[in-house]
Amino acid sequence: MSNEKSFKDTDSLKNSRLKEAKDTIVDTSNFALEAVSNIGEAVGPYLPLITAVASLTQQIVKAYESAQYNKKSCAVLLERVQAAEIAVQALNRRKQENEKNFRNQSYYYSFERFVAILREIKGFIQDVTHLSGYRKFISSVHIKERFQQLITDFDNVVGDLQLAMVIANEDERRSDIAMLQEDIDEMTKFLEKIKGGVTTIDKKISNVLEHILTLKGKSSERDFNPIINRIDPNELREPVGGSQPVVSSRNKHKIHKKLYRGQDVACKLIAEEQNKPDKSDKSSETVTPIPSRVHSELAILSNLGKCDHVINFHGLCEKDGSVLGVFGWAENGNLRELYEKFDIEWPRKLKIALNICREITFLHAWLVKVQFD
């Protein structure tokens, strides 16, 4: 049942992108290109399409440049797109020579299809180069089928448009598919070895990551109000021997060490009180509301702690009109402080580097952009 749903989701995404492409295209149903009086009128309906080709090419380049996985195989698609974009610009410059094509209604429809395929390529690259999009596909077989369909459709429409570029033959297409398989195998091997909590033993995206990605997807919704654990101020106790507040190098706020349910925790300021009341007047204290964006990010942070290599976020505590975030305590500070305090042997350094890599991999899986230190 879940496999069927995944196929439907992918097909739905494809249909929405095709509709989006058609929305940018001129409606030619009310006139015939063959009947226009001059080349300028014949080319007119194509101008939005030519502009769309240039814009989509730039977007595809950006998607490729931000790729985290499967970059070699996506370069195959990018090279095709860039070559076609150059050919389209040459076509536009040689209007007179291509007047017969511009007056052909079926040629216009082929151009429409070309723009739609470019949108599909952009979406595919965005999906397979990041784990947050990769999960939309059921398996590597599904990815290969989609890739093969895209390059076949692209090469066919380029042939229909008679663009001045070399069209790949069957041997080259097989080579492209083989390159994609190498990329997928390399990615799978990396995720298995890194053991960062991204995938499960059966090579599927972990449930924790799935839940985080769901939260992230809903975070932009207006009525999204995830539950965050609330901590009673009385549960935060002074550690044995007391502690001195530490000043964060990033935001200059003091970080207080406390004891929460037997664990050392770091209390960091999330939102300050709106006014500075007279301490004798408790009624004037006002707790500053947390912006919805920050609230969503904190909800995601509370799930990130389920990854062994990410500092845990325990919840929020309202105290003296301010809101504090309660995080796991890093006894040795950040990595720089750790290196400055101790002489670390190379085996230990490699272990630290591996754990950092696991954490970054997990965070990259949902493109985390939150920082509170």
mmCIF file with all atom_site columns, C-alpha atoms in Angstrom, residues 225 230 309:
data_model
loop_
_atom_site.group_PDB
_atom_site.id
_atom_site.type_symbol
_atom_site.label_atom_id
_atom_site.label_alt_id
_atom_site.label_comp_id
_atom_site.label_asym_id
_atom_site.label_entity_id
_atom_site.label_seq_id
_atom_site.pdbx_PDB_ins_code
_atom_site.Cartn_x
_atom_site.Cartn_y
_atom_site.Cartn_z
_atom_site.occupancy
_atom_site.B_iso_or_equiv
_atom_site.pdbx_formal_charge
_atom_site.auth_seq_id
_atom_site.auth_comp_id
_atom_site.auth_asym_id
_atom_site.auth_atom_id
_atom_site.pdbx_PDB_model_num
ATOM 1 C CA . ASN A 1 225 ? 1.558  24.427 16.138 1.00 0.00 ? 225 ASN A CA 1
ATOM 2 C CA . ARG A 1 230 ? 7.510  22.455 28.720 1.00 0.00 ? 230 ARG A CA 1
ATOM 3 C CA . HIS A 1 309 ? 25.410 12.389 17.465 1.00 0.00 ? 309 HIS A CA 1
#
